[in-house]
């Protein structure tokens, strides 16, 4: 059974997780958090679930995870920023999650895998998906009133127990380390780091996000396929700009930008 008291006991945060809600089962922690945010829940509220009946992924996909095996949580933030800057928080969230995974495993003397980030914020190990992040915002004019950042991290699921839909494309921390990980301990560790980094980002005006993100990305120069509502194009992953927008080189050598979309390996 999930031990909320232990998670809270190990938190050294002032904002994040101060209001920590654990739900044995819910449709989607992002959906639940959005509702709470609209009702006025404070910044830093965390909604965590043991199981999601319809976890939300990007592009209306479903996020699959068996009960009790993984980290499924959403954080309510109320950053004062324009919508254009939201991408920076989501890129930063991927970097924070990588740092949390690596520092957690290091502190427990476990194998530290190389975790890569795939634009904009998928976490991969050996080309298999370890974690996904879904940011959803409530806007007032062009100002972000609330940002919900949802994290799905595969922790203790293994290739035998994983849902059929993701078996061949996903991995987990236990697959890599061969050890069962204490989910409550990891969640406290992650939330402690998340608050620390979030406050630093707000103080430094998000100045290091792009360079930090690039250190974890191995896609530069790769041939990729871009999938958008208009179809699929083959191109080269060139760079990301100062706002995290993808810059790619199209087949005719032109440099173009992509704000949102999915990229696939060729
Ligand atoms: C993706 O890679 O498509 C993003 C997946 C995000 C999944 C997490 S699980 C917790 C939170 N609640 C949701 O409904 N989705 C996010």
PDB file of C-alpha atoms and ligand atoms in Angstrom:
ATOM      1  CA  UNK A   1       0.000   0.000   0.000  1.00  0.00           C
ATOM      2  CA  UNK A   2       1.262   3.481  -0.875  1.00  0.00           C
ATOM      3  CA  UNK A   3       2.670   5.237   2.198  1.00  0.00           C
ATOM      4  CA  UNK A   4       1.742   8.924   1.901  1.00  0.00           C
ATOM      5  CA  UNK A   5       2.959   9.654   5.447  1.00  0.00           C
ATOM      6  CA  UNK A   6       6.472   8.464   4.551  1.00  0.00           C
ATOM      7  CA  UNK A   7       6.537  10.574   1.374  1.00  0.00           C
ATOM      8  CA  UNK A   8       5.554  13.672   3.349  1.00  0.00           C
ATOM      9  CA  UNK A   9       7.981  12.902   6.194  1.00  0.00           C
ATOM     10  CA  UNK A  10      10.909  12.906   3.750  1.00  0.00           C
ATOM     11  CA  UNK A  11       9.930  16.155   2.045  1.00  0.00           C
ATOM     12  CA  UNK A  12      12.098  19.176   2.828  1.00  0.00           C
ATOM     13  CA  UNK A  13      10.118  21.490   0.561  1.00  0.00           C
ATOM     14  CA  UNK A  14       8.198  24.672   1.341  1.00  0.00           C
ATOM     15  CA  UNK A  15       5.791  24.610  -1.602  1.00  0.00           C
ATOM     16  CA  UNK A  16       5.963  21.430  -3.663  1.00  0.00           C
ATOM     17  CA  UNK A  17       4.073  18.592  -1.977  1.00  0.00           C
ATOM     18  CA  UNK A  18       2.949  20.752   0.953  1.00  0.00           C
ATOM     19  CA  UNK A  19      -0.474  19.736  -0.311  1.00  0.00           C
ATOM     20  CA  UNK A  20       0.084  16.090  -1.371  1.00  0.00           C
ATOM     21  CA  UNK A  21      -2.895  14.097  -2.568  1.00  0.00           C
ATOM     22  CA  UNK A  22      -2.661  10.364  -3.187  1.00  0.00           C
ATOM     23  CA  UNK A  23      -5.432   8.624  -5.101  1.00  0.00           C
ATOM     24  CA  UNK A  24      -5.471   4.855  -5.317  1.00  0.00           C
ATOM     25  CA  UNK A  25      -7.142   5.186  -8.704  1.00  0.00           C
ATOM     26  CA  UNK A  26      -8.145   8.103 -10.884  1.00  0.00           C
ATOM     27  CA  UNK A  27      -8.736   8.742 -14.557  1.00  0.00           C
ATOM     28  CA  UNK A  28      -5.693  10.980 -14.948  1.00  0.00           C
ATOM     29  CA  UNK A  29      -3.665  12.912 -12.366  1.00  0.00           C
ATOM     30  CA  UNK A  30      -3.352  15.807 -14.851  1.00  0.00           C
ATOM     31  CA  UNK A  31      -7.115  15.938 -15.229  1.00  0.00           C
ATOM     32  CA  UNK A  32      -7.629  15.814 -11.454  1.00  0.00           C
ATOM     33  CA  UNK A  33      -4.972  18.498 -10.895  1.00  0.00           C
ATOM     34  CA  UNK A  34      -6.534  20.766 -13.544  1.00  0.00           C
ATOM     35  CA  UNK A  35      -9.847  20.556 -11.725  1.00  0.00           C
ATOM     36  CA  UNK A  36      -8.221  21.300  -8.351  1.00  0.00           C
ATOM     37  CA  UNK A  37      -6.320  24.218  -9.880  1.00  0.00           C
ATOM     38  CA  UNK A  38      -9.545  25.705 -11.243  1.00  0.00           C
ATOM     39  CA  UNK A  39     -11.009  25.381  -7.739  1.00  0.00           C
ATOM     40  CA  UNK A  40      -8.049  27.379  -6.356  1.00  0.00           C
ATOM     41  CA  UNK A  41      -5.579  24.725  -5.143  1.00  0.00           C
ATOM     42  CA  UNK A  42      -2.281  26.326  -4.073  1.00  0.00           C
ATOM     43  CA  UNK A  43       0.923  26.279  -6.093  1.00  0.00           C
ATOM     44  CA  UNK A  44       2.923  23.138  -5.403  1.00  0.00           C
ATOM     45  CA  UNK A  45      -0.096  20.869  -4.952  1.00  0.00           C
ATOM     46  CA  UNK A  46       0.865  17.341  -6.005  1.00  0.00           C
ATOM     47  CA  UNK A  47      -1.636  14.768  -7.235  1.00  0.00           C
ATOM     48  CA  UNK A  48      -0.211  11.267  -7.252  1.00  0.00           C
ATOM     49  CA  UNK A  49      -1.985   8.069  -8.290  1.00  0.00           C
ATOM     50  CA  UNK A  50      -1.474   4.355  -7.863  1.00  0.00           C
ATOM     51  CA  UNK A  51      -3.328   3.731 -11.100  1.00  0.00           C
ATOM     52  CA  UNK A  52      -4.825   5.808 -13.916  1.00  0.00           C
ATOM     53  CA  UNK A  53      -7.783   4.428 -15.829  1.00  0.00           C
ATOM     54  CA  UNK A  54      -7.067   6.797 -18.726  1.00  0.00           C
ATOM     55  CA  UNK A  55      -3.677   8.396 -18.200  1.00  0.00           C
ATOM     56  CA  UNK A  56      -3.090  11.141 -20.735  1.00  0.00           C
ATOM     57  CA  UNK A  57      -0.129  11.137 -23.079  1.00  0.00           C
ATOM     58  CA  UNK A  58       0.807  13.694 -25.712  1.00  0.00           C
ATOM     59  CA  UNK A  59      -1.292  13.830 -28.901  1.00  0.00           C
ATOM     60  CA  UNK A  60      -4.334  12.346 -27.177  1.00  0.00           C
ATOM     61  CA  UNK A  61      -2.570   9.064 -26.641  1.00  0.00           C
ATOM     62  CA  UNK A  62      -3.077   6.985 -23.532  1.00  0.00           C
ATOM     63  CA  UNK A  63      -0.324   6.553 -20.927  1.00  0.00           C
ATOM     64  CA  UNK A  64      -0.259   2.922 -19.798  1.00  0.00           C
ATOM     65  CA  UNK A  65       0.968   1.746 -16.400  1.00  0.00           C
ATOM     66  CA  UNK A  66      -0.019  -1.136 -14.141  1.00  0.00           C
ATOM     67  CA  UNK A  67      -1.277  -0.382 -10.610  1.00  0.00           C
ATOM     68  CA  UNK A  68       1.386   0.429  -8.012  1.00  0.00           C
ATOM     69  CA  UNK A  69       4.446  -0.068 -10.198  1.00  0.00           C
ATOM     70  CA  UNK A  70       5.383   3.418 -11.330  1.00  0.00           C
ATOM     71  CA  UNK A  71       5.424   7.132 -10.563  1.00  0.00           C
ATOM     72  CA  UNK A  72       2.303   8.877 -11.854  1.00  0.00           C
ATOM     73  CA  UNK A  73       2.028  12.407 -10.595  1.00  0.00           C
ATOM     74  CA  UNK A  74       1.134  15.960 -11.513  1.00  0.00           C
ATOM     75  CA  UNK A  75       2.376  19.197  -9.972  1.00  0.00           C
ATOM     76  CA  UNK A  76       0.379  22.440  -9.989  1.00  0.00           C
ATOM     77  CA  UNK A  77       2.563  25.488 -10.688  1.00  0.00           C
ATOM     78  CA  UNK A  78       1.611  29.109 -10.986  1.00  0.00           C
ATOM     79  CA  UNK A  79       4.614  30.683 -12.727  1.00  0.00           C
ATOM     80  CA  UNK A  80       4.356  34.280 -13.851  1.00  0.00           C
ATOM     81  CA  UNK A  81       5.183  33.856 -17.498  1.00  0.00           C
ATOM     82  CA  UNK A  82       3.903  34.228 -21.006  1.00  0.00           C
ATOM     83  CA  UNK A  83       2.743  31.139 -22.902  1.00  0.00           C
ATOM     84  CA  UNK A  84       5.903  31.310 -25.081  1.00  0.00           C
ATOM     85  CA  UNK A  85       8.020  30.466 -22.059  1.00  0.00           C
ATOM     86  CA  UNK A  86       6.074  27.366 -21.015  1.00  0.00           C
ATOM     87  CA  UNK A  87       8.213  25.184 -23.247  1.00  0.00           C
ATOM     88  CA  UNK A  88      11.201  26.143 -21.093  1.00  0.00           C
ATOM     89  CA  UNK A  89       9.614  24.758 -17.919  1.00  0.00           C
ATOM     90  CA  UNK A  90       8.734  21.527 -19.647  1.00  0.00           C
ATOM     91  CA  UNK A  91      12.279  21.128 -20.993  1.00  0.00           C
ATOM     92  CA  UNK A  92      13.606  21.956 -17.536  1.00  0.00           C
ATOM     93  CA  UNK A  93      11.273  19.342 -16.026  1.00  0.00           C
ATOM     94  CA  UNK A  94      12.853  16.642 -18.187  1.00  0.00           C
ATOM     95  CA  UNK A  95      16.325  17.696 -17.033  1.00  0.00           C
ATOM     96  CA  UNK A  96      15.225  17.723 -13.376  1.00  0.00           C
ATOM     97  CA  UNK A  97      13.749  14.235 -13.721  1.00  0.00           C
ATOM     98  CA  UNK A  98      17.011  12.926 -15.220  1.00  0.00           C
ATOM     99  CA  UNK A  99      18.995  14.525 -12.419  1.00  0.00           C
ATOM    100  CA  UNK A 100      16.634  13.052  -9.812  1.00  0.00           C
ATOM    101  CA  UNK A 101      16.951   9.553 -11.290  1.00  0.00           C
ATOM    102  CA  UNK A 102      20.733   9.730 -11.420  1.00  0.00           C
ATOM    103  CA  UNK A 103      21.232  11.238  -7.951  1.00  0.00           C
ATOM    104  CA  UNK A 104      18.733   8.788  -6.407  1.00  0.00           C
ATOM    105  CA  UNK A 105      20.480   5.755  -7.907  1.00  0.00           C
ATOM    106  CA  UNK A 106      23.911   7.142  -7.022  1.00  0.00           C
ATOM    107  CA  UNK A 107      22.923   7.685  -3.383  1.00  0.00           C
ATOM    108  CA  UNK A 108      21.876   4.023  -3.250  1.00  0.00           C
ATOM    109  CA  UNK A 109      25.032   2.825  -4.999  1.00  0.00           C
ATOM    110  CA  UNK A 110      23.072   1.456  -7.947  1.00  0.00           C
ATOM    111  CA  UNK A 111      24.052   1.409 -11.619  1.00  0.00           C
ATOM    112  CA  UNK A 112      23.620   4.880 -13.119  1.00  0.00           C
ATOM    113  CA  UNK A 113      22.288   4.562 -16.659  1.00  0.00           C
ATOM    114  CA  UNK A 114      22.695   7.216 -19.318  1.00  0.00           C
ATOM    115  CA  UNK A 115      19.278   8.777 -19.742  1.00  0.00           C
ATOM    116  CA  UNK A 116      18.703  10.739 -22.945  1.00  0.00           C
ATOM    117  CA  UNK A 117      16.125  13.346 -23.638  1.00  0.00           C
ATOM    118  CA  UNK A 118      14.202  13.234 -26.898  1.00  0.00           C
ATOM    119  CA  UNK A 119      12.701  16.538 -28.033  1.00  0.00           C
ATOM    120  CA  UNK A 120      10.824  17.973 -26.388  1.00  0.00           C
ATOM    121  CA  UNK A 121      10.710  15.975 -23.179  1.00  0.00           C
ATOM    122  CA  UNK A 122      10.684  12.193 -23.489  1.00  0.00           C
ATOM    123  CA  UNK A 123      13.232  10.324 -21.403  1.00  0.00           C
ATOM    124  CA  UNK A 124      14.852   7.333 -23.096  1.00  0.00           C
ATOM    125  CA  UNK A 125      17.351   4.656 -22.210  1.00  0.00           C
ATOM    126  CA  UNK A 126      18.770   2.738 -25.175  1.00  0.00           C
ATOM    127  CA  UNK A 127      16.005   4.156 -27.383  1.00  0.00           C
ATOM    128  CA  UNK A 128      13.280   2.840 -25.092  1.00  0.00           C
ATOM    129  CA  UNK A 129      10.903   5.127 -23.272  1.00  0.00           C
ATOM    130  CA  UNK A 130      11.543   5.507 -19.561  1.00  0.00           C
ATOM    131  CA  UNK A 131       9.362   8.526 -18.853  1.00  0.00           C
ATOM    132  CA  UNK A 132       6.945  10.967 -20.437  1.00  0.00           C
ATOM    133  CA  UNK A 133       5.970  14.477 -19.385  1.00  0.00           C
ATOM    134  CA  UNK A 134       2.715  16.215 -20.228  1.00  0.00           C
ATOM    135  CA  UNK A 135       2.339  19.931 -19.513  1.00  0.00           C
ATOM    136  CA  UNK A 136      -1.095  21.516 -19.674  1.00  0.00           C
ATOM    137  CA  UNK A 137      -1.848  25.138 -18.961  1.00  0.00           C
ATOM    138  CA  UNK A 138      -4.700  27.401 -17.963  1.00  0.00           C
ATOM    139  CA  UNK A 139      -4.278  30.757 -19.697  1.00  0.00           C
ATOM    140  CA  UNK A 140      -5.547  34.247 -19.087  1.00  0.00           C
ATOM    141  CA  UNK A 141      -4.885  36.360 -22.203  1.00  0.00           C
ATOM    142  CA  UNK A 142      -1.340  35.315 -23.144  1.00  0.00           C
ATOM    143  CA  UNK A 143      -0.347  34.900 -19.500  1.00  0.00           C
ATOM    144  CA  UNK A 144       0.000  31.464 -17.910  1.00  0.00           C
ATOM    145  CA  UNK A 145      -2.261  31.361 -14.898  1.00  0.00           C
ATOM    146  CA  UNK A 146      -1.575  27.739 -14.013  1.00  0.00           C
ATOM    147  CA  UNK A 147       0.671  25.052 -15.363  1.00  0.00           C
ATOM    148  CA  UNK A 148       0.133  21.378 -14.638  1.00  0.00           C
ATOM    149  CA  UNK A 149       3.176  19.220 -15.234  1.00  0.00           C
ATOM    150  CA  UNK A 150       2.427  15.507 -15.295  1.00  0.00           C
ATOM    151  CA  UNK A 151       5.187  12.930 -14.959  1.00  0.00           C
ATOM    152  CA  UNK A 152       4.918   9.262 -15.811  1.00  0.00           C
ATOM    153  CA  UNK A 153       8.098   7.395 -14.873  1.00  0.00           C
ATOM    154  CA  UNK A 154       8.407   3.635 -15.319  1.00  0.00           C
ATOM    155  CA  UNK A 155       9.966   2.449 -12.077  1.00  0.00           C
ATOM    156  CA  UNK A 156       9.159  -1.134 -11.139  1.00  0.00           C
ATOM    157  CA  UNK A 157       7.380  -2.400 -14.235  1.00  0.00           C
ATOM    158  CA  UNK A 158       9.303  -5.019 -16.176  1.00  0.00           C
ATOM    159  CA  UNK A 159       9.002  -6.395 -19.673  1.00  0.00           C
ATOM    160  CA  UNK A 160       6.888  -9.307 -18.427  1.00  0.00           C
ATOM    161  CA  UNK A 161       4.406  -7.228 -16.444  1.00  0.00           C
ATOM    162  CA  UNK A 162       4.238  -4.192 -18.721  1.00  0.00           C
ATOM    163  CA  UNK A 163       0.976  -3.560 -20.538  1.00  0.00           C
ATOM    164  CA  UNK A 164       0.994  -5.160 -24.006  1.00  0.00           C
ATOM    165  CA  UNK A 165       0.724  -1.764 -25.750  1.00  0.00           C
ATOM    166  CA  UNK A 166       4.173  -0.617 -24.542  1.00  0.00           C
ATOM    167  CA  UNK A 167       6.102  -3.861 -23.945  1.00  0.00           C
ATOM    168  CA  UNK A 168       8.435  -3.503 -26.916  1.00  0.00           C
ATOM    169  CA  UNK A 169       9.004   0.256 -26.723  1.00  0.00           C
ATOM    170  CA  UNK A 170       9.352   0.973 -22.993  1.00  0.00           C
ATOM    171  CA  UNK A 171      11.887   0.355 -20.266  1.00  0.00           C
ATOM    172  CA  UNK A 172      11.961   1.001 -16.521  1.00  0.00           C
ATOM    173  CA  UNK A 173      14.432   1.657 -13.720  1.00  0.00           C
ATOM    174  CA  UNK A 174      14.076  -1.881 -12.453  1.00  0.00           C
ATOM    175  CA  UNK A 175      14.833  -3.283 -15.933  1.00  0.00           C
ATOM    176  CA  UNK A 176      18.109  -1.366 -15.896  1.00  0.00           C
ATOM    177  CA  UNK A 177      19.193  -1.779 -12.270  1.00  0.00           C
ATOM    178  CA  UNK A 178      17.646  -5.227 -11.658  1.00  0.00           C
ATOM    179  CA  UNK A 179      16.534  -3.920  -8.299  1.00  0.00           C
ATOM    180  CA  UNK A 180      13.068  -3.083  -6.967  1.00  0.00           C
ATOM    181  CA  UNK A 181      12.942   0.600  -6.176  1.00  0.00           C
ATOM    182  CA  UNK A 182      11.109   2.190  -3.275  1.00  0.00           C
ATOM    183  CA  UNK A 183       8.584   4.406  -5.071  1.00  0.00           C
ATOM    184  CA  UNK A 184       7.749   6.555  -2.031  1.00  0.00           C
ATOM    185  CA  UNK A 185      11.466   7.283  -1.438  1.00  0.00           C
ATOM    186  CA  UNK A 186      11.940   8.194  -5.078  1.00  0.00           C
ATOM    187  CA  UNK A 187       8.927  10.518  -5.085  1.00  0.00           C
ATOM    188  CA  UNK A 188      10.192  12.454  -2.028  1.00  0.00           C
ATOM    189  CA  UNK A 189      13.651  12.684  -3.582  1.00  0.00           C
ATOM    190  CA  UNK A 190      12.209  13.931  -6.873  1.00  0.00           C
ATOM    191  CA  UNK A 191       9.893  16.514  -5.306  1.00  0.00           C
ATOM    192  CA  UNK A 192      12.716  17.871  -3.107  1.00  0.00           C
ATOM    193  CA  UNK A 193      14.918  18.337  -6.159  1.00  0.00           C
ATOM    194  CA  UNK A 194      12.059  19.672  -8.266  1.00  0.00           C
ATOM    195  CA  UNK A 195      11.353  22.499  -5.815  1.00  0.00           C
ATOM    196  CA  UNK A 196      15.041  23.368  -5.469  1.00  0.00           C
ATOM    197  CA  UNK A 197      15.545  23.580  -9.233  1.00  0.00           C
ATOM    198  CA  UNK A 198      12.206  25.325  -9.879  1.00  0.00           C
ATOM    199  CA  UNK A 199      13.082  28.117  -7.428  1.00  0.00           C
ATOM    200  CA  UNK A 200      16.540  28.441  -9.015  1.00  0.00           C
ATOM    201  CA  UNK A 201      14.974  28.669 -12.487  1.00  0.00           C
ATOM    202  CA  UNK A 202      12.608  31.407 -11.353  1.00  0.00           C
ATOM    203  CA  UNK A 203      15.537  33.318  -9.783  1.00  0.00           C
ATOM    204  CA  UNK A 204      17.796  32.940 -12.858  1.00  0.00           C
ATOM    205  CA  UNK A 205      15.040  33.681 -15.344  1.00  0.00           C
ATOM    206  CA  UNK A 206      15.393  30.223 -16.943  1.00  0.00           C
ATOM    207  CA  UNK A 207      18.821  31.167 -18.305  1.00  0.00           C
ATOM    208  CA  UNK A 208      20.499  27.723 -18.145  1.00  0.00           C
ATOM    209  CA  UNK A 209      17.578  25.583 -19.324  1.00  0.00           C
ATOM    210  CA  UNK A 210      18.526  25.265 -22.969  1.00  0.00           C
ATOM    211  CA  UNK A 211      22.203  24.469 -22.385  1.00  0.00           C
ATOM    212  CA  UNK A 212      21.324  21.966 -19.626  1.00  0.00           C
ATOM    213  CA  UNK A 213      18.770  20.275 -21.875  1.00  0.00           C
ATOM    214  CA  UNK A 214      21.227  20.080 -24.783  1.00  0.00           C
ATOM    215  CA  UNK A 215      23.731  18.193 -22.614  1.00  0.00           C
ATOM    216  CA  UNK A 216      21.253  15.314 -22.408  1.00  0.00           C
ATOM    217  CA  UNK A 217      20.192  15.296 -26.048  1.00  0.00           C
ATOM    218  CA  UNK A 218      21.903  13.034 -28.585  1.00  0.00           C
ATOM    219  CA  UNK A 219      19.726  13.899 -31.588  1.00  0.00           C
ATOM    220  CA  UNK A 220      21.743  16.730 -33.136  1.00  0.00           C
ATOM    221  CA  UNK A 221      22.505  15.915 -36.782  1.00  0.00           C
ATOM    222  CA  UNK A 222      20.214  12.852 -36.781  1.00  0.00           C
ATOM    223  CA  UNK A 223      17.918  12.104 -39.676  1.00  0.00           C
ATOM    224  CA  UNK A 224      14.420  12.288 -38.275  1.00  0.00           C
ATOM    225  CA  UNK A 225      10.812  12.228 -39.352  1.00  0.00           C
ATOM    226  CA  UNK A 226       8.555  14.993 -38.145  1.00  0.00           C
ATOM    227  CA  UNK A 227       4.940  14.105 -37.594  1.00  0.00           C
ATOM    228  CA  UNK A 228       2.436  16.954 -37.438  1.00  0.00           C
ATOM    229  CA  UNK A 229      -1.255  17.372 -38.194  1.00  0.00           C
ATOM    230  CA  UNK A 230      -0.205  18.165 -41.813  1.00  0.00           C
ATOM    231  CA  UNK A 231       1.669  14.891 -42.344  1.00  0.00           C
ATOM    232  CA  UNK A 232       5.172  13.474 -42.045  1.00  0.00           C
ATOM    233  CA  UNK A 233       8.437  14.965 -43.378  1.00  0.00           C
ATOM    234  CA  UNK A 234      11.960  13.634 -43.323  1.00  0.00           C
ATOM    235  CA  UNK A 235      14.657  16.106 -42.260  1.00  0.00           C
ATOM    236  CA  UNK A 236      17.734  16.661 -40.069  1.00  0.00           C
ATOM    237  CA  UNK A 237      17.554  17.599 -36.376  1.00  0.00           C
ATOM    238  CA  UNK A 238      19.648  20.759 -36.323  1.00  0.00           C
ATOM    239  CA  UNK A 239      19.195  22.522 -32.969  1.00  0.00           C
ATOM    240  CA  UNK A 240      16.719  24.061 -30.553  1.00  0.00           C
ATOM    241  CA  UNK A 241      16.398  27.832 -30.155  1.00  0.00           C
ATOM    242  CA  UNK A 242      16.449  29.909 -26.954  1.00  0.00           C
ATOM    243  CA  UNK A 243      12.793  29.023 -26.310  1.00  0.00           C
ATOM    244  CA  UNK A 244      13.152  25.305 -26.939  1.00  0.00           C
ATOM    245  CA  UNK A 245      11.643  25.423 -30.421  1.00  0.00           C
ATOM    246  CA  UNK A 246      13.051  22.751 -32.756  1.00  0.00           C
ATOM    247  CA  UNK A 247      15.163  23.932 -35.707  1.00  0.00           C
ATOM    248  CA  UNK A 248      15.392  21.379 -38.495  1.00  0.00           C
ATOM    249  CA  UNK A 249      16.938  21.271 -41.938  1.00  0.00           C
ATOM    250  CA  UNK A 250      14.434  20.253 -44.547  1.00  0.00           C
ATOM    251  CA  UNK A 251      15.159  18.059 -47.579  1.00  0.00           C
ATOM    252  CA  UNK A 252      15.854  21.135 -49.750  1.00  0.00           C
ATOM    253  CA  UNK A 253      18.377  22.520 -47.238  1.00  0.00           C
ATOM    254  CA  UNK A 254      16.119  25.184 -45.718  1.00  0.00           C
ATOM    255  CA  UNK A 255      16.126  25.718 -41.944  1.00  0.00           C
ATOM    256  CA  UNK A 256      12.637  25.594 -40.459  1.00  0.00           C
ATOM    257  CA  UNK A 257      11.140  25.621 -36.966  1.00  0.00           C
ATOM    258  CA  UNK A 258       8.680  23.367 -35.199  1.00  0.00           C
ATOM    259  CA  UNK A 259       6.864  24.522 -32.053  1.00  0.00           C
ATOM    260  CA  UNK A 260       5.019  21.323 -31.326  1.00  0.00           C
ATOM    261  CA  UNK A 261       4.975  17.911 -32.907  1.00  0.00           C
ATOM    262  CA  UNK A 262       6.449  14.483 -32.670  1.00  0.00           C
ATOM    263  CA  UNK A 263       9.763  13.353 -34.023  1.00  0.00           C
ATOM    264  CA  UNK A 264      10.569   9.804 -34.993  1.00  0.00           C
ATOM    265  CA  UNK A 265      13.770   7.986 -35.846  1.00  0.00           C
ATOM    266  CA  UNK A 266      14.304   7.210 -39.529  1.00  0.00           C
TER     267      UNK A 266
HETATM  268  C1  LIG B   1       3.827  11.379 -23.171  1.00  0.00           C
HETATM  269  O1  LIG B   1       4.978  10.967 -23.272  1.00  0.00           O
HETATM  270  O2  LIG B   1       3.000  11.203 -24.058  1.00  0.00           O
HETATM  271  C2  LIG B   1       3.444  12.103 -21.902  1.00  0.00           C
HETATM  272  C3  LIG B   1       2.946  11.141 -20.864  1.00  0.00           C
HETATM  273  C4  LIG B   1       2.623  11.777 -19.527  1.00  0.00           C
HETATM  274  C5  LIG B   1       2.019  10.772 -18.588  1.00  0.00           C
HETATM  275  C6  LIG B   1       1.795  11.316 -17.205  1.00  0.00           C
HETATM  276  S1  LIG B   1       1.339  10.071 -16.052  1.00  0.00           S
HETATM  277  C7  LIG B   1       0.944  11.270 -14.864  1.00  0.00           C
HETATM  278  C8  LIG B   1       0.292  12.430 -15.593  1.00  0.00           C
HETATM  279  N1  LIG B   1      -1.132  12.239 -15.684  1.00  0.00           N
HETATM  280  C9  LIG B   1      -1.523  12.022 -16.933  1.00  0.00           C
HETATM  281  O3  LIG B   1      -2.696  11.781 -17.280  1.00  0.00           O
HETATM  282  N2  LIG B   1      -0.481  12.066 -17.767  1.00  0.00           N
HETATM  283  C10 LIG B   1       0.733  12.396 -17.062  1.00  0.00           C
END
